[in-house]
CSV table of C-alpha atoms in Angstrom, one decimal:
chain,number,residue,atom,x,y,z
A,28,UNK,CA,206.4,113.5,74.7
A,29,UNK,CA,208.9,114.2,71.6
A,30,UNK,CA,208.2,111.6,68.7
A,31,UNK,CA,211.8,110.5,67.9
A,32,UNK,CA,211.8,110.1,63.9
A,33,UNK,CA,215.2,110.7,63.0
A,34,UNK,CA,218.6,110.9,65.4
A,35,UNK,CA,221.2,112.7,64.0
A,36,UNK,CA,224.7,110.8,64.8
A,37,UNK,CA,228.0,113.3,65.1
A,38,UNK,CA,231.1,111.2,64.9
A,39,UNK,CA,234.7,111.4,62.6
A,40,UNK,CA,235.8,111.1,59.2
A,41,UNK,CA,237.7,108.7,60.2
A,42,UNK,CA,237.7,105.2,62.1
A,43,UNK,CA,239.7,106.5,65.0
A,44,UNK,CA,243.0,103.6,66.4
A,45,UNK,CA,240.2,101.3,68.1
A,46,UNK,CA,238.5,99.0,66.3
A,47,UNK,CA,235.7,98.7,69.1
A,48,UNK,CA,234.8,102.7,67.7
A,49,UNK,CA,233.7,101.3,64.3
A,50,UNK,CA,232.0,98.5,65.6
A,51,UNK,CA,229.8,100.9,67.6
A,52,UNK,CA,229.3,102.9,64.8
A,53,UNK,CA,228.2,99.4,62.4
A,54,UNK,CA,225.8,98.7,65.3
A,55,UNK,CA,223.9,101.7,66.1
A,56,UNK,CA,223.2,102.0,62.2
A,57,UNK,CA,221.3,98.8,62.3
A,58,UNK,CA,219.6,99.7,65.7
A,59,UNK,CA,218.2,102.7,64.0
A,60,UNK,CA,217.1,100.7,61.0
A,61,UNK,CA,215.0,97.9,63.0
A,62,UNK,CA,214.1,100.4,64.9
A,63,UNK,CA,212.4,102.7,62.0
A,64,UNK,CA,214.1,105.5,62.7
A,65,UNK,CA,216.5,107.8,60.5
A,66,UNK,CA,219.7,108.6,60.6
A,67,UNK,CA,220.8,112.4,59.7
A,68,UNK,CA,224.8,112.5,59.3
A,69,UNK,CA,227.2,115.1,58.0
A,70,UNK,CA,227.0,113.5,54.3
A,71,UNK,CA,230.7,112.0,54.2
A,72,UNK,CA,231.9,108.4,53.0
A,73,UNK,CA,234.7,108.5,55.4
A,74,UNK,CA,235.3,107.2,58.6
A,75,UNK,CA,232.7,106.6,61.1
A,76,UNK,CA,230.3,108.7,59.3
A,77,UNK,CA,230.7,106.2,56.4
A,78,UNK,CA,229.9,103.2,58.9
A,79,UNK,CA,227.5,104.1,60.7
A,80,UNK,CA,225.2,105.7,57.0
A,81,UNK,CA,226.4,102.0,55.0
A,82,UNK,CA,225.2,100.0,58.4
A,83,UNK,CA,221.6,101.6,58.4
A,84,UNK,CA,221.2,101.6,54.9
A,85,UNK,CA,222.4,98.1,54.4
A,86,UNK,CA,219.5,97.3,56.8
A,87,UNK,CA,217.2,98.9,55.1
A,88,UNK,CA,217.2,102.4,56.7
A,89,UNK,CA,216.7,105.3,55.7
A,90,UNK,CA,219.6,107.9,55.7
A,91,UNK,CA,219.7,111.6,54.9
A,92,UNK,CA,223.4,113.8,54.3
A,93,UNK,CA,224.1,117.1,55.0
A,94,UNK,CA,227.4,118.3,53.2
A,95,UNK,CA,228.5,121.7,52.2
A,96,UNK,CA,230.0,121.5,48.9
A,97,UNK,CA,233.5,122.7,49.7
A,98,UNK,CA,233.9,119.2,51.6
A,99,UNK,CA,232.7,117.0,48.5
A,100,UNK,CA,235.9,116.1,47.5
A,101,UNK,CA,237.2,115.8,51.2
A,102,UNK,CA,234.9,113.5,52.7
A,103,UNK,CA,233.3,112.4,49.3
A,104,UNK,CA,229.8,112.2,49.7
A,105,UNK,CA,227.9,108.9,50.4
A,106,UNK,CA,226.6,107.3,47.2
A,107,UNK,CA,223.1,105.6,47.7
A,108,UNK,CA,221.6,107.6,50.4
A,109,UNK,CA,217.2,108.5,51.0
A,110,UNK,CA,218.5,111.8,51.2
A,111,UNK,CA,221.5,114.0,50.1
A,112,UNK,CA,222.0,117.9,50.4
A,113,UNK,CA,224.3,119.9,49.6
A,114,UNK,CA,224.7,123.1,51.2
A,115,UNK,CA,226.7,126.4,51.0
A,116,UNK,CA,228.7,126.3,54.3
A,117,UNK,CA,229.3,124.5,57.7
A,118,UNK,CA,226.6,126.8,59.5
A,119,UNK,CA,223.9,125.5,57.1
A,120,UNK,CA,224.9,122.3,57.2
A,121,UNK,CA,224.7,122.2,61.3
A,122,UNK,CA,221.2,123.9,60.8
A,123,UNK,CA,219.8,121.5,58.8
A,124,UNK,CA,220.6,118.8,61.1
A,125,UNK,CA,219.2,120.2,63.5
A,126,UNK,CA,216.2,120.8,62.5
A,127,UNK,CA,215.5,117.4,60.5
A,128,UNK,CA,216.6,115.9,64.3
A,129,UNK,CA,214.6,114.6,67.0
A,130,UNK,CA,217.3,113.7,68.9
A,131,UNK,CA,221.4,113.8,69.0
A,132,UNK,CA,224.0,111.6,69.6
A,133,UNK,CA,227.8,111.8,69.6
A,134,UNK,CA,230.1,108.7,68.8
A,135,UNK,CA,233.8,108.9,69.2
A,136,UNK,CA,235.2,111.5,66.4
A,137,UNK,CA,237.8,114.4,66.9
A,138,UNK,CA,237.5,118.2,66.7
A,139,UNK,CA,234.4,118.3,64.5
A,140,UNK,CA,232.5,116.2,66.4
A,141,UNK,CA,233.4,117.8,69.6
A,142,UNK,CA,232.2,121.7,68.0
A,143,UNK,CA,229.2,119.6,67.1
A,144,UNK,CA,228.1,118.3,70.4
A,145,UNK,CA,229.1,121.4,72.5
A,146,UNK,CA,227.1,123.4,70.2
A,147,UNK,CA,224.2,121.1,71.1
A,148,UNK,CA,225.0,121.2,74.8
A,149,UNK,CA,225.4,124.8,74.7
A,150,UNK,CA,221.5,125.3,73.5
A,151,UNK,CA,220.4,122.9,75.9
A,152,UNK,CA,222.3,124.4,78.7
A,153,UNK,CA,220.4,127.6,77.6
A,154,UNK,CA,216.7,126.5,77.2
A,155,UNK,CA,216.8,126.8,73.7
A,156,UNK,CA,215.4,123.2,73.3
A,157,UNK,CA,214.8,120.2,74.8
A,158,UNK,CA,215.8,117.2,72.2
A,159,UNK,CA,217.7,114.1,73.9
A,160,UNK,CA,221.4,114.1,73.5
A,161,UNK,CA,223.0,110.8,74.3
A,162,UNK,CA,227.2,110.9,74.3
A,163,UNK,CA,228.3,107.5,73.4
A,164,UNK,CA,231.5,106.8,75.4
A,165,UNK,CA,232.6,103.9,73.2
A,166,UNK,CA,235.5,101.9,75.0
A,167,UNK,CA,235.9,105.1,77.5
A,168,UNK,CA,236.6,107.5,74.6
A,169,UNK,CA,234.4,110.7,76.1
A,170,UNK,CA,236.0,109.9,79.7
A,171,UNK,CA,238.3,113.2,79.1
A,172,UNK,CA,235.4,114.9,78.6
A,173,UNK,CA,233.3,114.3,81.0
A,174,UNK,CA,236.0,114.7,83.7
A,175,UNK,CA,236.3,118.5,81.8
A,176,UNK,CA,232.4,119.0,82.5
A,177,UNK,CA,232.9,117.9,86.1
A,178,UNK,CA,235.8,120.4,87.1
A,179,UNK,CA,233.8,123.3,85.2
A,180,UNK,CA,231.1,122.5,87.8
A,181,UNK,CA,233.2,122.4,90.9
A,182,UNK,CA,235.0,125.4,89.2
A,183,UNK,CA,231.6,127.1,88.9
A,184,UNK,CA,231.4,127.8,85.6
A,185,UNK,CA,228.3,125.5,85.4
A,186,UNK,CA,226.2,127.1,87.8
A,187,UNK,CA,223.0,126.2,89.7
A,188,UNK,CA,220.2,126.6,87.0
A,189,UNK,CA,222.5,126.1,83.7
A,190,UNK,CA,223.0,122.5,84.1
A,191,UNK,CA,224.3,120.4,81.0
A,192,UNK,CA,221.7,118.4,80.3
A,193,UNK,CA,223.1,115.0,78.6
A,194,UNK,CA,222.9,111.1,78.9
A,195,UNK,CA,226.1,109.0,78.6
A,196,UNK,CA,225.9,106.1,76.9
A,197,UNK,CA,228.8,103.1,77.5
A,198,UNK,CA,227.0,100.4,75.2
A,199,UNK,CA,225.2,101.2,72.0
A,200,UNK,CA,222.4,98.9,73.4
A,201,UNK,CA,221.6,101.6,75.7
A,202,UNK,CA,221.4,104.5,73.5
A,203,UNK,CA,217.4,104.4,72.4
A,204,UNK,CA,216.4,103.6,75.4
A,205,UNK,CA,218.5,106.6,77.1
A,206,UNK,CA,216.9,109.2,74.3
A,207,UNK,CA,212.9,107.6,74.6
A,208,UNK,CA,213.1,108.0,78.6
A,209,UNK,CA,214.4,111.6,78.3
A,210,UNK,CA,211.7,112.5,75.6
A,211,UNK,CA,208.9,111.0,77.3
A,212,UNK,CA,210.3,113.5,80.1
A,213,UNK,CA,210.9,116.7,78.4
A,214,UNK,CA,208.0,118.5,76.7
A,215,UNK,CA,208.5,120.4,73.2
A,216,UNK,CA,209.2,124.1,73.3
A,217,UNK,CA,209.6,126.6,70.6
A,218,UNK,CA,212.3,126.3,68.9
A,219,UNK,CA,212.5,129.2,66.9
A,220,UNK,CA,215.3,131.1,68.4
A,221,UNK,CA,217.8,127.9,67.8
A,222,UNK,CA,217.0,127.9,64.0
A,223,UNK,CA,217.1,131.8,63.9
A,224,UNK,CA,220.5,131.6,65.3
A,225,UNK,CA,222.7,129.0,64.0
């Protein structure tokens, strides 16, 4: 069984046209913080990043950023985190939360967050580990998505063998749950190849 230590959360820099989205967001932070578990998050003040780190360090979590400098200014870095680092460039950036996660999970966001969890879906699709990924389809905001994945299976460009490996997610109440059943099922590989590589 994986021990789940930190989750790193991929969402948007901003709040999205829902309110229901940031709410989410606000919610999951304090999970992980009862809970004891961290959150790792792209560094930003912004948006649903900014939520979802002020909600889990308001409750006494703990909360490391991953930023590369060139976004600094953009998403101005959360002030007050366990953990801030700044790094050179995006592919760093995703490396590092990678490797300082036990687990993944996306919240509503737009094309960032989408590169982000295909990315993660790609590896797992490919054997390349086996951490939970949980997509959190707040208020139906994955739907599109997921309808995609299905017609790329009928299409057969998901073949027999290279399923995507994922949980969905409707409530935020159901998230840790969703990523402790899939770790108590999946056993811990070498992950070399992943770090190597992104």
């Amino acid at each position: 069984m994986q021990k789940i230590k930190n989750i790193c959360v991929y969402c948007g820099s901003a709040e999205g046209d829902d309110p229901r989205y940031a709410v989410a967001a606000e919610t999951f932070g304090r999970t992980l913080a009862r809970a004891g578990i961290g959150l790792v998050f792209g560094g930003g003040s912004c948006g649903l990043m900014g939520v979802v780190a002020r909600s889990t360090l308001n409750a006494g979590g703990r909360v490391t950023g991953i930023i590369p400098g060139f976004l600094d200014e953009r998403e101005i870095a959360l002030q007050g985190m366990t953990e801030l680092i700044v790094v050179d460039d995006m592919h760093t950036r995703k490396r590092l939360m990678f490797e300082k996660s036990d687990a993944f999970v996306a919240l509503p966001g737009g094309v960032g967050t989408l590169e982000e969890l295909t990315e993660q879906l790609t590896w797992i699709q490919l054997g390349r580990h086996t951490k939970p990924l949980v997509i959190a389809d707040i208020a139906g905001f994955w739907r599109p998505l997921l309808t995609l994945f299905a017609h790329m299976h009928n299409a057969g460009f998901i073949r027999e063998g290279y399923d995507v490996r994922y949980a969905v997610a409707e409530r935020v109440e159901d998230i840790l749950p969703m990523i402790a059943s899939t770790a108590r099922r999946m056993p811990q590989i070498e992950e070399t190849a992943v770090t190597e590589r992104m």
